[in-house]
Amino acid sequence: MADSNWYPSSWKSRSAAQMVDYPDQQHLQRVLTKINALPPLVTPAEIERLRFQITAVQRNEAFLLHAGDCAESFDACTQQNISAKIGLILSFSLILIWGGRLPVVRIGRIAGQYAKPRSSGTETIDNREVLSFRGDNVNGLDPNDRTPDPERLLSAYFHSTATLNYVRGLLTSGFASLHHPRDWSLSHVRSPALRSVEFEKITRGLSDALDFSHTIGADSGRESVPFDQGGGRGVLGEIDFYTSHEGLMLDWEQAMTREVNVAGSGPSPQEKGFYNTSAHFIWVGDRTRQLDGAHIEYFRGIRNPIGIKVGPSLENAELIRLLQIVNPNKESGRVTLITRYGAGKIGDHLPGHIEAVKHSQHPVAWVCDPMHGNTLTSSSGFKTRNFGTVISELTSCISIHAACGSRLGGVSLEFTGELNDEGFSVTECLGGSMELSEEQLGLRYQSFCDPRLNFEQSLDVAFLISNYFKEERLGDKGENSIYAALGGRRTI
């Protein structure tokens, strides 16, 4: 039931962190009025469907994959980049399904993830103080283009629309069926044992399972015919895919909020609800989750499933108070907690958070973000992450949940399937099965935000999680050989 004391602009009565100061407020209001009149990007029925699927994650009946760029750019809104990103998400989820025998809920950091929170409003470039770059929907990366421009919000709407339109087209035209494991190349894997004993064993088993499903008639028989010639979409072709972004720009979020009948609420009198129609799922970051702040005030009133970033600075009691504010009726499918502590801190904080939530009886999906707490600067000046540290936080998270009688329900990753003109992946994170060294970071470092796992490193993570869940399912409590081979280190 909607809160009668909440409305889409009620956040304006609260203190707001990370807000953008637009010099021309009248221009801003004209743009926001235009955006408010434009069609929604997603529908209430899709949003409610995602809530239902996150409820399955909370019951340990599905696994959530949240993945994509740290921040999108307008220039990266291309056929090649979008196809590569969606293809990687599909391949990753297929590996997870094989090991866990669970459905995967796919949520992309895509079609709207343009804004960037910053620790300071200004930065120094070439001995000149300029406004910080806040993302393509605010200002330009060029130091001479840092004045916030409301027209960029309108451009963000249309870039999001183009991205989402192409994603929908891909997923309804047989694109998913192209990502068959027999087509994956494992030539990047430096370790012969890891490649032949572990990864190839998984891909062979997955290929056999897909071929078996086709043979016994799980497909309709039309899948041997190409989709564009009247064929079906195949055993991989019918999937759900959802979009997400950090709910940082509250003026934008308000403009995209619509009051409509709650999808699936039955015959009249129908319940009304407010939906943020810019994305299926939005999350509040570690820097904007103040209990009395504007962002939490906004988040508490929308029907979308929401994510909350949980870091070392969040006390147990504060976490429970936060859950009480955004989900007072303890509705299933509403809240996902995305933990991001750092590999060296997870053991000090996650157990207490788990126990506090269990005691409160709030339904949540637990998702591990092993990226944001493990960022460092290389000796050559590149912002990077060490793959071994990333998977150490991830595996520690799995183990801590098990020890606390809980279960990890998903993973949140910054990754990309982008390739350069020569067909090589980006080089932004150290290590992995390709053993990327610090000297190689500058070869294809393309991120203007945080460093991302590349295609090969992303599949490394997928194989690691899949193997863990397979061994758990089969009752094998032995050492995860993939973890050790990929450079994982014990942190707890």
Coordinates of C-alpha atoms in Angstrom, one line a residue:
M1 CA 0.0 0.0 0.0
A2 CA 1.4 3.4 -1.0
D3 CA 2.4 5.8 1.8
S4 CA 0.1 8.9 1.6
N5 CA 2.9 11.0 3.1
W6 CA 5.2 10.2 0.2
Y7 CA 5.1 11.8 -3.3
P8 CA 7.8 11.8 -6.0
S9 CA 9.1 15.2 -5.0
S10 CA 9.0 14.8 -1.2
W11 CA 12.8 14.2 -1.3
K12 CA 13.3 17.9 -1.8
S13 CA 12.5 18.5 1.8
R14 CA 15.6 16.5 2.9
S15 CA 19.3 17.1 2.7
A16 CA 20.7 15.6 -0.6
A17 CA 24.2 14.3 -1.1
Q18 CA 25.9 14.3 -4.5
M19 CA 23.6 16.8 -6.0
V20 CA 24.5 18.7 -9.2
D21 CA 24.5 22.5 -9.1
Y22 CA 23.0 23.6 -12.5
P23 CA 23.7 27.3 -13.2
D24 CA 20.5 27.7 -15.2
Q25 CA 17.6 26.4 -13.1
Q26 CA 15.0 27.5 -15.6
H27 CA 16.7 25.5 -18.4
L28 CA 16.8 22.5 -16.0
Q29 CA 13.1 22.7 -15.3
R30 CA 12.2 22.9 -19.0
V31 CA 14.2 19.7 -19.7
L32 CA 12.7 17.9 -16.8
T33 CA 9.2 18.8 -17.9
K34 CA 10.0 17.4 -21.3
I35 CA 11.4 14.2 -19.9
N36 CA 8.4 13.8 -17.7
A37 CA 6.2 13.9 -20.8
L38 CA 8.2 11.3 -22.7
P39 CA 7.2 7.6 -22.7
P40 CA 8.5 5.2 -20.0
L41 CA 11.6 3.2 -20.8
V42 CA 10.3 0.1 -18.9
T43 CA 6.8 -1.0 -17.9
P44 CA 5.2 -1.7 -14.4
A45 CA 4.5 -5.3 -15.5
E46 CA 8.2 -5.9 -16.1
I47 CA 9.1 -4.3 -12.8
E48 CA 6.7 -6.5 -10.9
R49 CA 8.0 -9.5 -12.7
L50 CA 11.5 -8.7 -11.5
R51 CA 10.2 -8.3 -7.9
F52 CA 8.7 -11.8 -8.2
Q53 CA 12.0 -13.2 -9.5
I54 CA 14.0 -11.5 -6.7
T55 CA 11.6 -13.1 -4.3
A56 CA 12.9 -16.5 -5.7
V57 CA 16.5 -15.3 -5.1
Q58 CA 15.5 -14.5 -1.5
R59 CA 14.2 -18.1 -1.1
N60 CA 17.4 -19.5 -2.6
E61 CA 15.5 -20.7 -5.7
A62 CA 17.5 -18.4 -8.2
F63 CA 20.8 -16.6 -8.4
L64 CA 21.1 -12.9 -9.3
L65 CA 23.7 -11.6 -11.8
H66 CA 24.2 -7.8 -11.7
A67 CA 26.8 -6.7 -14.2
G68 CA 28.0 -4.1 -16.6
D69 CA 30.0 -0.9 -16.7
C70 CA 30.9 1.3 -13.8
A71 CA 29.6 4.2 -15.8
E72 CA 28.3 4.1 -19.4
S73 CA 29.3 6.8 -21.9
F74 CA 27.3 8.1 -24.8
D75 CA 30.2 7.3 -27.2
A76 CA 30.0 3.6 -26.1
C77 CA 26.4 3.3 -27.2
T78 CA 27.3 1.3 -30.3
Q79 CA 26.1 -2.0 -31.8
Q80 CA 29.4 -3.7 -31.1
N81 CA 29.7 -2.6 -27.5
I82 CA 26.1 -3.5 -26.6
S83 CA 26.3 -6.8 -28.3
A84 CA 29.5 -7.7 -26.5
K85 CA 28.1 -6.7 -23.1
I86 CA 24.9 -8.7 -23.5
G87 CA 26.8 -11.7 -25.0
L88 CA 29.1 -11.8 -21.9
I89 CA 26.2 -11.6 -19.5
L90 CA 24.5 -14.5 -21.3
S91 CA 27.7 -16.6 -21.4
F92 CA 28.3 -15.9 -17.7
S93 CA 24.8 -16.8 -16.7
L94 CA 24.9 -20.0 -18.7
I95 CA 27.9 -21.2 -16.8
L96 CA 26.2 -20.4 -13.5
I97 CA 23.1 -22.3 -14.4
W98 CA 25.2 -25.3 -15.3
G99 CA 26.9 -25.4 -11.9
G100 CA 24.1 -24.3 -9.6
R101 CA 21.1 -25.8 -11.5
L102 CA 19.3 -22.6 -10.6
P103 CA 17.7 -20.0 -12.8
V104 CA 19.7 -16.8 -13.1
V105 CA 18.1 -13.4 -12.8
R106 CA 20.0 -11.1 -15.2
I107 CA 20.2 -7.4 -14.4
G108 CA 22.5 -5.2 -16.5
R109 CA 24.2 -2.0 -15.4
I110 CA 23.0 -0.6 -18.7
A111 CA 20.7 1.8 -20.5
G112 CA 21.0 4.5 -17.9
Q113 CA 24.1 4.0 -15.8
Y114 CA 25.7 7.4 -16.7
A115 CA 26.1 9.3 -13.5
K116 CA 29.2 9.1 -11.2
P117 CA 29.3 9.9 -7.5
R118 CA 32.4 11.9 -6.6
S119 CA 34.3 12.4 -3.3
S120 CA 35.0 16.1 -4.2
G121 CA 33.1 18.6 -6.3
T122 CA 36.3 19.8 -8.0
E123 CA 39.6 18.3 -9.2
T124 CA 42.9 19.6 -10.4
I125 CA 44.0 19.0 -14.0
D126 CA 47.2 20.5 -15.4
N127 CA 47.4 22.8 -12.3
R128 CA 43.9 24.1 -12.9
E129 CA 41.0 23.5 -10.6
V130 CA 37.9 22.4 -12.5
L131 CA 34.5 20.9 -11.7
S132 CA 34.7 17.1 -11.3
F133 CA 33.4 15.0 -14.1
R134 CA 30.0 13.6 -13.0
G135 CA 29.2 11.4 -15.9
D136 CA 28.0 12.0 -19.5
N137 CA 24.4 12.9 -18.3
V138 CA 25.9 15.9 -16.4
N139 CA 29.0 17.3 -18.0
G140 CA 31.9 16.4 -20.3
L141 CA 35.1 14.5 -19.6
D142 CA 37.0 17.3 -21.3
P143 CA 38.2 19.8 -18.6
N144 CA 36.8 22.6 -20.8
D145 CA 33.3 21.0 -20.8
R146 CA 32.6 20.7 -17.1
T147 CA 29.6 23.1 -16.7
P148 CA 26.5 21.0 -15.9
D149 CA 24.2 21.0 -18.9
P150 CA 20.6 20.0 -18.6
E151 CA 20.4 19.0 -22.2
R152 CA 22.7 16.1 -21.3
L153 CA 19.8 14.6 -19.3
L154 CA 17.7 14.6 -22.4
S155 CA 20.5 13.0 -24.3
A156 CA 20.8 10.4 -21.6
Y157 CA 17.1 9.5 -22.1
F158 CA 17.5 9.0 -25.8
H159 CA 20.8 7.0 -25.5
S160 CA 19.1 4.8 -22.9
T161 CA 16.2 4.4 -25.3
A162 CA 18.5 3.4 -28.1
T163 CA 20.4 0.9 -25.9
L164 CA 17.3 -0.7 -24.5
N165 CA 15.7 -0.9 -27.9
Y166 CA 18.7 -2.8 -29.3
V167 CA 18.9 -5.0 -26.3
R168 CA 15.2 -6.0 -26.7
G169 CA 15.8 -6.6 -30.4
L170 CA 18.8 -8.9 -29.7
L171 CA 17.0 -10.9 -27.1
T172 CA 13.9 -11.5 -29.3
S173 CA 15.8 -12.5 -32.4
G174 CA 17.7 -15.6 -31.4
F175 CA 20.9 -13.7 -30.2
A176 CA 21.0 -15.7 -27.0
S177 CA 21.3 -19.0 -28.9
L178 CA 24.5 -17.8 -30.5
H179 CA 26.4 -17.9 -27.2
H180 CA 26.9 -21.7 -27.1
P181 CA 29.8 -22.9 -25.0
R182 CA 31.3 -24.8 -27.9
D183 CA 32.2 -21.5 -29.4
W184 CA 34.1 -20.1 -26.4
S185 CA 37.8 -19.9 -26.9
L186 CA 40.0 -20.8 -23.9
S187 CA 43.3 -20.0 -25.6
H188 CA 43.9 -17.2 -23.1
V189 CA 44.2 -19.5 -20.2
R190 CA 47.9 -19.7 -19.4
S191 CA 47.7 -22.7 -17.0
P192 CA 47.4 -26.0 -19.0
A193 CA 45.9 -27.8 -16.0
L194 CA 43.3 -25.1 -15.5
R195 CA 42.4 -25.0 -19.2
S196 CA 42.2 -28.8 -19.9
V197 CA 41.2 -30.2 -16.5
E198 CA 38.8 -27.6 -15.2
F199 CA 37.5 -25.1 -17.8
E200 CA 37.2 -27.6 -20.7
K201 CA 35.5 -30.1 -18.5
I202 CA 32.8 -27.6 -17.6
T203 CA 32.3 -26.4 -21.2
R204 CA 32.1 -30.0 -22.5
G205 CA 29.5 -30.9 -19.9
L206 CA 27.5 -27.7 -20.6
S207 CA 27.6 -28.4 -24.3
D208 CA 26.4 -31.9 -23.9
A209 CA 23.5 -30.8 -21.7
L210 CA 22.3 -28.3 -24.3
D211 CA 22.6 -30.9 -27.0
F212 CA 20.7 -33.4 -24.9
S213 CA 17.9 -31.0 -24.3
H214 CA 17.6 -30.5 -28.1
T215 CA 17.7 -34.2 -28.8
I216 CA 14.9 -35.1 -26.3
G217 CA 12.7 -32.4 -27.7
A218 CA 13.0 -29.5 -25.3
D219 CA 13.2 -27.5 -28.5
S220 CA 10.2 -27.4 -30.8
G221 CA 12.2 -28.6 -33.8
R222 CA 12.2 -25.1 -35.5
E223 CA 15.5 -24.2 -33.8
S224 CA 17.5 -25.8 -36.6
V225 CA 16.1 -23.1 -38.9
P226 CA 17.7 -19.6 -38.5
F227 CA 15.4 -17.2 -36.6
D228 CA 15.4 -14.8 -39.6
Q229 CA 14.0 -17.6 -41.7
G230 CA 11.1 -18.4 -39.4
G231 CA 12.9 -20.6 -36.9
G232 CA 12.4 -20.5 -33.2
R233 CA 14.6 -18.9 -30.6
G234 CA 16.0 -22.1 -29.2
V235 CA 16.6 -23.5 -25.7
L236 CA 18.6 -20.4 -24.9
G237 CA 16.5 -17.9 -26.7
E238 CA 13.7 -17.1 -24.2
I239 CA 15.2 -15.1 -21.4
D240 CA 14.4 -12.2 -19.2
F241 CA 16.8 -9.3 -19.0
Y242 CA 16.5 -6.2 -16.8
T243 CA 18.1 -2.8 -16.6
S244 CA 19.5 -0.9 -13.7
H245 CA 21.4 2.2 -12.6
E246 CA 22.4 4.0 -9.4
G247 CA 19.6 6.3 -8.4
L248 CA 21.9 9.3 -8.0
M249 CA 20.2 12.1 -10.0
L250 CA 17.0 12.6 -8.1
D251 CA 15.7 15.3 -10.5
W252 CA 15.9 12.7 -13.2
E253 CA 14.4 9.9 -11.1
Q254 CA 11.5 12.1 -10.2
A255 CA 10.9 13.1 -13.8
M256 CA 10.7 9.4 -14.8
T257 CA 8.4 8.4 -11.9
R258 CA 4.8 7.6 -12.9
E259 CA 1.7 6.8 -10.8
V260 CA -0.2 4.0 -12.3
N261 CA -2.3 1.0 -11.3
V262 CA -0.1 -1.6 -9.7
A263 CA 0.5 -4.3 -12.2
G264 CA -1.3 -7.6 -11.4
S265 CA -3.4 -6.0 -8.5
G266 CA -6.6 -7.5 -9.9
P267 CA -10.0 -6.0 -10.6
S268 CA -11.1 -2.6 -9.4
P269 CA -10.7 -0.9 -7.1
Q270 CA -7.1 -1.2 -8.2
E271 CA -4.2 -0.2 -6.0
K272 CA -2.2 2.8 -7.3
G273 CA 1.6 2.8 -7.1
F274 CA 4.6 4.9 -8.1
Y275 CA 7.1 3.3 -10.5
N276 CA 10.5 4.6 -11.6
T277 CA 10.1 3.9 -15.3
S278 CA 13.7 4.7 -16.2
A279 CA 14.9 1.2 -15.1
H280 CA 13.6 -2.0 -13.6
F281 CA 16.0 -1.9 -10.7
I282 CA 17.8 1.0 -9.1
W283 CA 20.2 1.1 -6.2
V284 CA 21.3 3.6 -3.6
G285 CA 25.1 4.0 -3.1
D286 CA 27.3 4.0 0.0
R287 CA 27.6 7.8 -0.2
T288 CA 23.9 8.6 -0.4
R289 CA 22.1 6.1 2.0
Q290 CA 21.8 8.6 4.9
L291 CA 18.7 7.6 7.0
D292 CA 17.3 11.1 6.9
G293 CA 18.6 12.0 3.5
A294 CA 16.9 12.8 0.2
H295 CA 17.8 9.6 -1.6
I296 CA 16.3 7.2 1.0
E297 CA 13.2 9.4 1.1
Y298 CA 12.8 8.9 -2.6
F299 CA 13.7 5.2 -2.6
R300 CA 11.1 4.4 0.1
G301 CA 8.2 5.4 -2.1
I302 CA 8.7 3.6 -5.4
R303 CA 7.6 0.1 -6.1
N304 CA 10.7 -0.9 -8.0
P305 CA 12.9 -3.5 -6.4
I306 CA 15.9 -1.6 -4.9
G307 CA 19.5 -2.3 -4.0
I308 CA 21.3 -0.9 -1.0
K309 CA 25.1 -0.8 -1.0
V310 CA 26.4 -2.1 2.4
G311 CA 30.0 -1.2 3.3
P312 CA 32.2 -1.2 6.4
S313 CA 30.9 2.1 7.7
L314 CA 27.3 0.8 8.1
E315 CA 26.5 -0.2 11.6
N316 CA 24.2 -3.2 12.3
A317 CA 21.5 -1.1 13.9
E318 CA 21.7 1.5 11.1
L319 CA 21.2 -1.3 8.5
I320 CA 18.0 -2.5 10.3
R321 CA 16.7 1.0 10.6
L322 CA 17.3 1.5 6.8
L323 CA 15.3 -1.7 6.1
Q324 CA 12.5 -0.5 8.3
I325 CA 12.3 2.8 6.3
V326 CA 12.4 1.4 2.8
N327 CA 10.4 -1.7 3.5
P328 CA 8.3 -1.3 6.6
N329 CA 5.9 -4.0 5.6
K330 CA 8.7 -6.5 5.0
E331 CA 7.5 -7.2 1.4
S332 CA 9.3 -10.0 -0.5
G333 CA 11.3 -9.1 -3.6
R334 CA 11.7 -5.5 -2.5
V335 CA 15.3 -5.2 -1.1
T336 CA 18.6 -6.5 -2.3
L337 CA 21.6 -5.8 -0.1
I338 CA 24.8 -5.4 -2.2
T339 CA 27.8 -5.9 0.2
R340 CA 31.2 -4.2 -0.7
Y341 CA 33.7 -4.3 2.1
G342 CA 37.1 -5.2 0.7
A343 CA 38.8 -8.5 1.0
G344 CA 40.6 -7.6 4.2
K345 CA 37.5 -6.3 5.9
I346 CA 34.7 -8.6 5.0
G347 CA 35.3 -11.0 7.9
D348 CA 34.9 -8.0 10.4
H349 CA 31.6 -6.8 9.1
L350 CA 29.5 -9.3 7.1
P351 CA 28.8 -11.8 9.9
G352 CA 27.3 -9.0 12.1
H353 CA 25.2 -7.7 9.2
I354 CA 23.9 -11.2 8.4
E355 CA 22.9 -11.9 12.0
A356 CA 21.2 -8.5 12.4
V357 CA 19.1 -9.0 9.3
K358 CA 18.2 -12.5 10.3
H359 CA 17.1 -11.3 13.7
S360 CA 15.0 -8.5 12.2
Q361 CA 13.2 -11.0 9.9
H362 CA 13.4 -8.6 6.9
P363 CA 13.4 -10.5 3.6
V364 CA 16.5 -9.6 1.6
A365 CA 18.6 -10.9 -1.3
W366 CA 22.3 -11.0 -0.4
V367 CA 24.6 -10.0 -3.3
C368 CA 28.4 -9.7 -3.2
D369 CA 30.1 -6.8 -4.9
P370 CA 33.8 -7.8 -4.7
M371 CA 35.0 -4.9 -6.9
H372 CA 34.5 -1.6 -5.1
G373 CA 36.3 -2.4 -1.9
N374 CA 39.4 -3.7 -3.7
T375 CA 40.5 -0.8 -6.0
L376 CA 44.2 0.3 -6.0
T377 CA 46.6 2.4 -8.0
S378 CA 49.4 0.7 -9.9
S379 CA 53.0 2.0 -9.8
S380 CA 52.4 3.1 -13.4
G381 CA 49.5 5.3 -12.2
F382 CA 46.5 3.2 -13.5
K383 CA 43.5 2.7 -11.3
T384 CA 43.2 -1.1 -11.1
R385 CA 42.1 -4.2 -9.2
N386 CA 43.8 -7.4 -8.5
F387 CA 41.8 -10.4 -9.7
G388 CA 43.1 -12.6 -6.8
T389 CA 41.8 -10.1 -4.3
V390 CA 38.4 -9.8 -6.0
I391 CA 37.8 -13.5 -5.9
S392 CA 39.1 -13.7 -2.4
E393 CA 36.3 -11.4 -1.2
L394 CA 33.8 -13.3 -3.3
T395 CA 34.8 -16.7 -1.9
S396 CA 35.0 -15.3 1.7
C397 CA 31.5 -14.0 1.2
I398 CA 30.2 -17.4 0.2
S399 CA 31.9 -19.1 3.2
I400 CA 30.7 -16.5 5.7
H401 CA 27.1 -16.9 4.6
A402 CA 27.4 -20.6 4.9
A403 CA 28.9 -20.4 8.4
C404 CA 26.1 -18.0 9.4
G405 CA 23.3 -20.2 8.1
S406 CA 22.7 -17.9 5.2
R407 CA 23.4 -18.1 1.5
L408 CA 24.8 -15.8 -1.0
G409 CA 22.1 -15.0 -3.6
G410 CA 24.1 -13.1 -6.3
V411 CA 27.1 -11.3 -7.5
S412 CA 27.5 -7.7 -8.7
L413 CA 30.4 -7.1 -11.1
E414 CA 31.9 -4.4 -13.2
F415 CA 32.9 -6.1 -16.4
T416 CA 32.9 -5.6 -20.2
G417 CA 33.0 -7.8 -23.3
E418 CA 34.4 -4.9 -25.3
L419 CA 37.1 -5.7 -27.8
N420 CA 39.4 -3.3 -29.8
D421 CA 39.7 -3.3 -33.5
E422 CA 42.2 -6.1 -33.4
G423 CA 39.9 -8.3 -31.3
F424 CA 41.7 -8.0 -28.0
S425 CA 40.0 -7.4 -24.6
V426 CA 40.6 -4.5 -22.4
T427 CA 43.4 -4.6 -19.9
E428 CA 42.2 -2.9 -16.7
C429 CA 42.4 -5.5 -13.9
L430 CA 45.5 -7.5 -12.9
G431 CA 45.7 -11.3 -13.0
G432 CA 43.2 -14.0 -13.8
S433 CA 43.8 -17.0 -16.0
M434 CA 45.5 -14.8 -18.6
E435 CA 47.9 -13.6 -15.9
L436 CA 47.6 -10.0 -16.9
S437 CA 50.7 -8.1 -15.5
E438 CA 51.1 -4.5 -14.3
E439 CA 53.2 -3.8 -17.4
Q440 CA 50.3 -4.8 -19.6
L441 CA 47.7 -2.4 -18.1
G442 CA 48.4 0.3 -20.6
L443 CA 47.9 -1.9 -23.7
R444 CA 44.1 -1.5 -23.9
Y445 CA 43.0 0.5 -20.8
Q446 CA 39.7 2.1 -21.9
S447 CA 37.7 2.8 -18.8
F448 CA 37.1 6.5 -17.9
C449 CA 35.7 5.4 -14.5
D450 CA 36.6 2.3 -12.5
P451 CA 38.6 -0.7 -13.9
R452 CA 36.5 -3.6 -15.3
L453 CA 37.1 -7.3 -15.6
N454 CA 37.5 -8.2 -19.3
F455 CA 35.8 -11.0 -21.1
E456 CA 38.4 -13.7 -20.1
Q457 CA 38.5 -12.6 -16.4
S458 CA 34.7 -12.5 -16.2
L459 CA 34.4 -16.1 -17.4
D460 CA 37.1 -17.0 -14.8
V461 CA 34.7 -15.7 -12.1
A462 CA 31.8 -17.6 -13.7
F463 CA 33.7 -20.8 -13.8
L464 CA 34.7 -20.3 -10.1
I465 CA 31.2 -19.7 -8.9
S466 CA 29.8 -22.5 -11.0
N467 CA 32.3 -25.0 -9.7
Y468 CA 31.6 -24.0 -6.1
F469 CA 27.9 -24.5 -6.5
K470 CA 28.4 -27.8 -8.4
E471 CA 30.6 -29.2 -5.6
E472 CA 28.1 -28.0 -3.0
R473 CA 25.2 -29.6 -4.9
L474 CA 27.2 -32.9 -5.2
G475 CA 28.3 -32.9 -1.6
D476 CA 32.0 -32.4 -2.4
K477 CA 33.6 -30.4 0.4
G478 CA 37.2 -30.4 -1.0
E479 CA 39.4 -27.5 -1.9
N480 CA 38.2 -25.5 -4.9
S481 CA 41.0 -26.1 -7.4
I482 CA 39.9 -23.3 -9.7
Y483 CA 40.2 -20.8 -6.8
A484 CA 43.8 -21.6 -6.1
A485 CA 44.8 -21.7 -9.8
L486 CA 43.3 -18.3 -10.3
G487 CA 45.4 -16.7 -7.6
G488 CA 42.9 -16.6 -4.8
R489 CA 44.2 -15.8 -1.4
R490 CA 42.9 -16.7 2.1
T491 CA 41.6 -13.6 3.9
I492 CA 39.6 -15.0 6.8

